[in-house]
Tab-separated table of C-alpha atoms in Angstrom:
chain	number	residue	atom	x	y	z
A	1064	UNK	CA	-44.776	22.653	-46.988
A	1065	UNK	CA	-42.221	25.509	-47.163
A	1066	UNK	CA	-39.479	25.939	-44.677
A	1067	UNK	CA	-38.183	28.726	-42.495
A	1068	UNK	CA	-35.207	31.047	-43.407
A	1069	UNK	CA	-33.024	31.247	-40.376
A	1070	UNK	CA	-30.550	34.227	-40.168
A	1071	UNK	CA	-28.080	32.723	-37.788
A	1072	UNK	CA	-25.445	34.680	-35.799
A	1073	UNK	CA	-22.097	32.958	-35.260
A	1074	UNK	CA	-20.399	35.612	-33.107
A	1075	UNK	CA	-17.179	37.439	-33.910
A	1076	UNK	CA	-14.756	34.489	-34.283
A	1077	UNK	CA	-14.420	30.848	-33.032
A	1078	UNK	CA	-16.899	28.354	-31.755
A	1079	UNK	CA	-16.854	29.716	-28.235
A	1080	UNK	CA	-19.171	32.576	-29.351
A	1081	UNK	CA	-21.857	30.390	-31.021
A	1082	UNK	CA	-24.947	30.233	-28.845
A	1083	UNK	CA	-26.649	26.960	-27.943
A	1084	UNK	CA	-29.682	28.271	-29.828
A	1085	UNK	CA	-27.665	28.694	-33.014
A	1086	UNK	CA	-26.238	25.219	-32.612
A	1087	UNK	CA	-29.679	23.694	-32.353
A	1088	UNK	CA	-31.037	25.578	-35.391
A	1089	UNK	CA	-28.020	24.664	-37.458
A	1090	UNK	CA	-28.223	21.041	-36.325
A	1091	UNK	CA	-31.653	20.657	-37.692
A	1092	UNK	CA	-31.303	22.690	-41.023
A	1093	UNK	CA	-30.510	20.511	-43.950
A	1094	UNK	CA	-29.041	23.407	-45.841
A	1095	UNK	CA	-26.522	25.967	-44.623
A	1096	UNK	CA	-25.530	28.927	-46.750
A	1097	UNK	CA	-22.447	30.967	-45.868
A	1098	UNK	CA	-20.981	34.178	-47.340
A	1099	UNK	CA	-17.904	34.234	-49.615
A	1100	UNK	CA	-16.266	37.525	-50.354
A	1101	UNK	CA	-13.362	38.633	-52.469
A	1102	UNK	CA	-11.421	35.829	-54.138
A	1103	UNK	CA	-13.169	33.223	-51.956
A	1104	UNK	CA	-9.852	31.779	-50.948
A	1105	UNK	CA	-8.754	31.161	-47.393
A	1106	UNK	CA	-10.978	31.385	-44.370
A	1107	UNK	CA	-14.796	31.768	-44.334
A	1108	UNK	CA	-15.156	33.039	-40.848
A	1109	UNK	CA	-18.769	32.325	-40.188
A	1110	UNK	CA	-18.649	28.868	-41.736
A	1111	UNK	CA	-15.397	27.987	-39.988
A	1112	UNK	CA	-17.148	28.801	-36.729
A	1113	UNK	CA	-19.987	26.571	-37.608
A	1114	UNK	CA	-17.732	23.601	-38.459
A	1115	UNK	CA	-16.194	23.870	-35.124
A	1116	UNK	CA	-19.473	23.712	-33.308
A	1117	UNK	CA	-21.883	21.593	-35.533
A	1118	UNK	CA	-21.533	18.350	-37.334
A	1119	UNK	CA	-22.214	19.399	-40.937
A	1120	UNK	CA	-21.743	15.976	-42.456
A	1121	UNK	CA	-24.789	15.137	-44.460
A	1122	UNK	CA	-25.771	18.712	-44.920
A	1123	UNK	CA	-25.708	20.729	-48.032
A	1124	UNK	CA	-23.303	23.576	-47.299
A	1125	UNK	CA	-23.201	26.231	-50.049
A	1126	UNK	CA	-20.875	29.251	-50.301
A	1127	UNK	CA	-22.559	32.350	-51.691
A	1128	UNK	CA	-20.277	34.946	-53.234
A	1129	UNK	CA	-20.885	38.669	-52.618
A	1130	UNK	CA	-18.762	41.397	-54.182
A	1131	UNK	CA	-18.865	43.834	-51.244
A	1132	UNK	CA	-18.296	46.555	-53.846
A	1133	UNK	CA	-20.156	49.357	-52.247
A	1134	UNK	CA	-22.250	49.712	-55.476
A	1135	UNK	CA	-25.798	49.654	-54.156
A	1136	UNK	CA	-27.309	48.578	-57.481
A	1137	UNK	CA	-24.917	45.636	-57.761
A	1138	UNK	CA	-25.395	44.698	-54.133
A	1139	UNK	CA	-29.220	44.761	-54.447
A	1140	UNK	CA	-28.928	42.572	-57.504
A	1141	UNK	CA	-26.780	40.010	-55.657
A	1142	UNK	CA	-29.093	39.909	-52.733
A	1143	UNK	CA	-32.210	39.513	-54.885
A	1144	UNK	CA	-30.525	36.677	-56.882
A	1145	UNK	CA	-29.526	34.822	-53.734
A	1146	UNK	CA	-33.040	35.268	-52.195
A	1147	UNK	CA	-34.512	33.674	-55.277
A	1148	UNK	CA	-32.015	30.804	-54.948
A	1149	UNK	CA	-32.795	30.378	-51.261
A	1150	UNK	CA	-36.487	30.267	-52.153
A	1151	UNK	CA	-36.039	27.135	-54.187
A	1152	UNK	CA	-34.412	25.437	-51.181
A	1153	UNK	CA	-37.138	26.764	-48.892
A	1154	UNK	CA	-39.814	24.984	-50.916
A	1155	UNK	CA	-38.236	21.776	-49.624
A	1156	UNK	CA	-37.288	22.636	-46.053
A	1157	UNK	CA	-35.542	24.906	-43.556
A	1158	UNK	CA	-32.572	26.928	-44.611
A	1159	UNK	CA	-29.877	28.696	-42.495
A	1160	UNK	CA	-27.758	31.621	-43.612
A	1161	UNK	CA	-24.856	32.243	-41.248
A	1162	UNK	CA	-23.182	35.596	-40.525
A	1163	UNK	CA	-20.464	36.767	-38.127
A	1164	UNK	CA	-21.378	38.851	-35.190
A	1165	UNK	CA	-25.064	39.388	-34.636
A	1166	UNK	CA	-27.398	39.376	-37.633
A	1167	UNK	CA	-29.341	42.386	-36.406
A	1168	UNK	CA	-26.296	44.603	-36.775
A	1169	UNK	CA	-24.721	45.639	-40.168
A	1170	UNK	CA	-25.681	42.220	-41.516
A	1171	UNK	CA	-25.998	40.807	-45.014
A	1172	UNK	CA	-28.180	38.092	-43.538
A	1173	UNK	CA	-30.774	40.602	-42.255
A	1174	UNK	CA	-31.068	42.278	-45.636
A	1175	UNK	CA	-31.529	38.989	-47.465
A	1176	UNK	CA	-33.951	37.823	-44.828
A	1177	UNK	CA	-36.103	40.941	-45.533
A	1178	UNK	CA	-36.309	40.057	-49.185
A	1179	UNK	CA	-37.050	36.350	-48.392
A	1180	UNK	CA	-39.883	37.485	-45.979
A	1181	UNK	CA	-41.331	39.689	-48.666
A	1182	UNK	CA	-41.501	36.570	-50.885
A	1183	UNK	CA	-43.839	35.056	-48.288
A	1184	UNK	CA	-41.552	32.813	-46.386
A	1185	UNK	CA	-41.229	32.585	-42.648
A	1186	UNK	CA	-38.115	34.284	-41.342
A	1187	UNK	CA	-36.404	34.065	-37.982
A	1188	UNK	CA	-33.292	35.728	-36.574
A	1189	UNK	CA	-31.011	33.745	-34.206
A	1190	UNK	CA	-29.151	36.165	-31.876
A	1191	UNK	CA	-25.376	36.139	-31.308
A	1192	UNK	CA	-22.571	37.936	-29.619
A	1193	UNK	CA	-21.812	41.332	-31.318
A	1194	UNK	CA	-18.210	41.942	-32.186
A	1195	UNK	CA	-18.024	45.107	-30.127
A	1196	UNK	CA	-19.186	43.221	-26.964
A	1197	UNK	CA	-16.560	40.644	-27.531
A	1198	UNK	CA	-13.949	43.401	-28.120
A	1199	UNK	CA	-14.871	45.182	-24.906
A	1200	UNK	CA	-14.784	42.009	-22.894
A	1201	UNK	CA	-11.339	41.117	-24.346
A	1202	UNK	CA	-10.195	44.578	-22.992
A	1203	UNK	CA	-12.179	44.165	-19.708
A	1204	UNK	CA	-14.029	47.400	-20.487
A	1205	UNK	CA	-17.207	48.512	-18.775
A	1206	UNK	CA	-18.613	50.567	-21.708
A	1207	UNK	CA	-21.433	52.214	-19.628
A	1208	UNK	CA	-20.150	52.506	-16.048
A	1209	UNK	CA	-23.140	54.904	-15.239
A	1210	UNK	CA	-26.779	54.113	-15.777
A	1211	UNK	CA	-27.192	57.308	-17.752
A	1212	UNK	CA	-24.042	56.857	-19.920
A	1213	UNK	CA	-24.467	56.593	-23.608
A	1214	UNK	CA	-23.018	54.101	-26.032
A	1215	UNK	CA	-22.929	55.039	-29.713
A	1216	UNK	CA	-22.287	52.665	-32.609
A	1217	UNK	CA	-20.711	54.544	-35.538
A	1218	UNK	CA	-20.037	53.292	-39.049
A	1219	UNK	CA	-16.445	54.672	-39.275
A	1220	UNK	CA	-16.031	55.136	-42.951
A	1221	UNK	CA	-19.332	56.883	-43.424
A	1222	UNK	CA	-18.667	59.056	-40.457
A	1223	UNK	CA	-15.219	60.091	-41.778
A	1224	UNK	CA	-16.476	60.821	-45.221
A	1225	UNK	CA	-19.326	62.941	-43.967
A	1226	UNK	CA	-16.992	65.190	-41.924
A	1227	UNK	CA	-18.744	64.373	-38.725
A	1228	UNK	CA	-15.790	62.680	-37.062
A	1229	UNK	CA	-14.766	65.656	-34.936
A	1230	UNK	CA	-18.175	66.237	-33.584
A	1231	UNK	CA	-18.653	62.574	-32.806
A	1232	UNK	CA	-15.375	62.326	-30.838
A	1233	UNK	CA	-16.354	65.483	-28.882
A	1234	UNK	CA	-19.642	63.914	-27.833
A	1235	UNK	CA	-20.162	62.327	-24.459
A	1236	UNK	CA	-20.245	58.540	-23.848
A	1237	UNK	CA	-18.528	55.589	-25.399
A	1238	UNK	CA	-18.031	55.573	-29.177
A	1239	UNK	CA	-17.803	52.299	-30.988
A	1240	UNK	CA	-16.411	52.564	-34.508
A	1241	UNK	CA	-17.238	49.648	-36.849
A	1242	UNK	CA	-17.215	49.298	-40.651
A	1243	UNK	CA	-14.020	51.298	-41.145
A	1244	UNK	CA	-12.031	49.211	-43.734
A	1245	UNK	CA	-10.994	52.311	-45.766
A	1246	UNK	CA	-10.549	55.103	-43.213
A	1247	UNK	CA	-9.450	53.364	-39.988
A	1248	UNK	CA	-6.058	54.974	-40.205
A	1249	UNK	CA	-7.432	58.497	-40.454
A	1250	UNK	CA	-9.939	57.880	-37.615
A	1251	UNK	CA	-7.151	56.616	-35.311
A	1252	UNK	CA	-4.960	59.614	-36.292
A	1253	UNK	CA	-7.809	61.940	-35.183
A	1254	UNK	CA	-8.268	60.016	-31.955
A	1255	UNK	CA	-4.535	60.315	-31.221
A	1256	UNK	CA	-4.388	64.106	-32.183
A	1257	UNK	CA	-7.209	64.801	-29.744
A	1258	UNK	CA	-5.314	63.073	-26.920
A	1259	UNK	CA	-7.828	60.276	-26.640
A	1260	UNK	CA	-5.598	57.306	-27.287
A	1261	UNK	CA	-5.335	56.564	-23.561
A	1262	UNK	CA	-9.109	55.808	-23.460
A	1263	UNK	CA	-9.170	54.142	-26.886
A	1264	UNK	CA	-8.832	50.398	-27.661
A	1265	UNK	CA	-8.533	49.009	-31.107
A	1266	UNK	CA	-9.405	45.343	-31.275
A	1267	UNK	CA	-8.855	43.294	-34.338
A	1268	UNK	CA	-10.175	39.696	-34.664
A	1269	UNK	CA	-12.008	39.913	-31.317
A	1270	UNK	CA	-12.072	36.615	-29.478
A	1271	UNK	CA	-10.232	34.755	-32.232
A	1272	UNK	CA	-6.839	33.029	-32.167
A	1273	UNK	CA	-5.225	36.051	-33.952
A	1274	UNK	CA	-6.833	38.645	-31.701
A	1275	UNK	CA	-4.770	41.890	-31.450
A	1276	UNK	CA	-5.408	44.794	-28.945
A	1277	UNK	CA	-3.793	48.215	-29.261
A	1278	UNK	CA	-4.246	51.153	-26.840
A	1279	UNK	CA	-2.299	54.199	-25.628
A	1280	UNK	CA	1.225	54.411	-27.107
A	1281	UNK	CA	0.782	51.279	-29.176
A	1282	UNK	CA	-2.281	52.780	-30.826
A	1283	UNK	CA	-0.540	56.085	-31.425
A	1284	UNK	CA	2.319	54.246	-33.191
A	1285	UNK	CA	0.219	51.886	-35.239
A	1286	UNK	CA	1.090	51.771	-38.989
A	1287	UNK	CA	0.237	50.015	-42.193
A	1288	UNK	CA	0.431	46.504	-40.706
A	1289	UNK	CA	-2.578	47.458	-38.469
A	1290	UNK	CA	-4.579	49.509	-40.858
A	1291	UNK	CA	-4.127	47.134	-43.683
A	1292	UNK	CA	-6.207	44.614	-41.728
A	1293	UNK	CA	-9.071	46.968	-40.913
A	1294	UNK	CA	-12.112	44.910	-41.898
A	1295	UNK	CA	-12.294	42.909	-38.658
A	1296	UNK	CA	-11.519	45.878	-36.475
A	1297	UNK	CA	-13.497	47.522	-33.677
A	1298	UNK	CA	-12.346	50.824	-32.195
A	1299	UNK	CA	-13.828	51.689	-28.743
A	1300	UNK	CA	-13.234	55.391	-27.577
A	1301	UNK	CA	-14.125	57.009	-24.389
A	1302	UNK	CA	-13.935	54.394	-21.600
């Protein structure tokens, strides 16, 4: 009898953000896959969170390397190859694939789960704390103070490259910029030039031991040491 593929959210950083539901699922899955990017050296954030919250002794924990190259053909090939590999494990039992934040938002786990589902296996998502919610809470921000207020989630790099950044910053409501590893500096520069730095908060490593928050003058004066660490950054503008 084949198992279930669980796409499991671990939250933004640290075991404090893993839900009880995620702990229960991970506790009963004999196999846990976790993403490895770049050189594969150093921290694996999602798996490190799991190891803080779950006893993984006796489980098969497997790192899966993804290039994160931006090349769609290459990415699709990597996802397809891993889905086929996961299918071999699913023939024997349940499998978990862990991902930071919430698996329903900009998630490798969700894309792989779709492929696995198309192969005929049962798929379940396990919800988690999104990074932008953790970031807002770290800053004690009410992102929607009025019942009619909008909150927009914006992929920063794509927005900047499209030329839509100015229009987005001029729009009402709270703007949340994620996925800005290449153009975070330019986005912050535009925020500052429009006089919005006082209502903008840049949070890096939300909720983790190395969390960093910049707003106002500190954001306006940010330099390479900040923008060189852009991958785990969330910029909230308009509160």
